[in-house]
């Protein structure tokens, strides 16, 4: 008893080897946590730096778009004025009032400019919207001489300088204009203030210590925002530069992001240098390291605190690991039992089973599928689905497996080939199993006998359909014979009243025969296309009564309504009676008129309306008295439909039939 108890206790106490393993595992976890913490801190810094890079790049690109757009607007004004002047020179006369209006128009559009000035070939001012000296000369300016000496020159943009008239820092954008023979005629110049660029830069947020600086191609400051950083102001033209800027401009790059120590305030910054499109200016967007790493420093402190807390809790974790090991051993035993139970269920299942990998190779099969296919288990495990599948090709099987993986499960029917080459039908239920690289679990049921039974039923239905079609055809033919007999009998009768009765009876038979003809022609014996039937019936009645349809305007509005034989037959006879009355009484002596036929359906309620604007009922003729054969027949048919019938007398006669058909 003692030995048994000691043995039992020993199963609960870990061995020394396991204890050392557990201690080593705890130490490894602790080291891993420290490593992950430091790695997380490093990743966090890189992420912060990457965000700063992206932010400065976005800032530089946005500012580039704003400033280049301003330059394009100014150049557009220059080109517009240039075109007007050269058009005037082509006719050898400047239209100064018109040019003045053009200049004024562009100045109103461009709020940032000082003025638009036009000089002659000697640099003398000939046109300006300001009160500048009219004879002032600018021939000594670099932009004037450059444009004058270069016939193919485009727009010339100066570096910043203090304007002679405005006494403000500005930049001049200028173009030359020529005589028709190509000789230099003068310059159009647009001075615009640096204040405008300052306003553009001030729209963007660069944090507490960030800077946006616009520089020329020699590094000189054009403007910056904010203008004062840490109490330091850089004047226009200042060339206090980082080595990165100088190297980038000299190498000809148009955009570069780098980290550097700015010399004027000795601050490490993330900078993006980008050349302003179409100009010789550069925008430098910078974020101070103290700004973009501020959150990272907070996160670093939190991470270090968490790592320290984890190390302090190492002993608790070791204990938890030990308990987890015990629980894992128990779970492993349970899993083994469940696997054995599952294997027993699969092997005794009446349905076939196999599992395949994502390449279609069979991994497991049960005895039932072996019996279905005639293969041994070892033979099946060496095959792929394409070796068994009859219906689909290998590419189609691969596409089907991808679909199963996306949907998670599916059910379909297919055909498999046995080992002896015979074919059998199977119904397959599949489910995607994402473990072990992905598997597809399939249960298969042999449905060969069911498919054969379905085929017999389908063949029987086709034979019955052929028989039913033949019945309708023969009924139609028999009714045609009856109609012909009635017609022959009517031809032997001289009394007009009796002859009319025979003709009406013949038309009723024709209306019923037409139902069977439509059923014979349709693919669905349970429904008749009633619109086609009514239109055919109308022309049958017109032929019987010899109606001149040129005098009658027919408005037929019939919805897409399908009726079964039980409803179509009485409804067709009612239409026959009502239309016969219309053609007999409504339009005597070839009177012109309108006949409206409407057949509508709302849910399972059907409404038939036949309305004419003819002479109305003849004197003494009252359909409501129920004595006429036509009305008796209509009332009987309405009762058969379990509907309602009413007549309205308003500018002619309107007959309305309402009835319901269940599940219509």
mmCIF file of C-alpha atoms in Angstrom, residues 321-335:
data_model
loop_
_atom_site.group_PDB
_atom_site.id
_atom_site.type_symbol
_atom_site.label_atom_id
_atom_site.label_comp_id
_atom_site.label_asym_id
_atom_site.label_seq_id
_atom_site.Cartn_x
_atom_site.Cartn_y
_atom_site.Cartn_z
ATOM 1 C CA UNK A 321 4.086 26.554 -16.700
ATOM 2 C CA UNK A 322 4.235 23.492 -14.477
ATOM 3 C CA UNK A 323 0.455 23.477 -14.043
ATOM 4 C CA UNK A 324 0.087 24.015 -17.761
ATOM 5 C CA UNK A 325 2.306 20.978 -18.419
ATOM 6 C CA UNK A 326 0.097 18.806 -16.263
ATOM 7 C CA UNK A 327 -3.002 20.096 -18.013
ATOM 8 C CA UNK A 328 -1.383 19.538 -21.397
ATOM 9 C CA UNK A 329 -0.576 15.943 -20.557
ATOM 10 C CA UNK A 330 -4.164 15.385 -19.542
ATOM 11 C CA UNK A 331 -5.410 17.033 -22.749
ATOM 12 C CA UNK A 332 -3.040 14.921 -24.851
ATOM 13 C CA UNK A 333 -4.483 11.782 -23.312
ATOM 14 C CA UNK A 334 -8.007 13.059 -24.009
ATOM 15 C CA UNK A 335 -7.065 13.866 -27.605
#
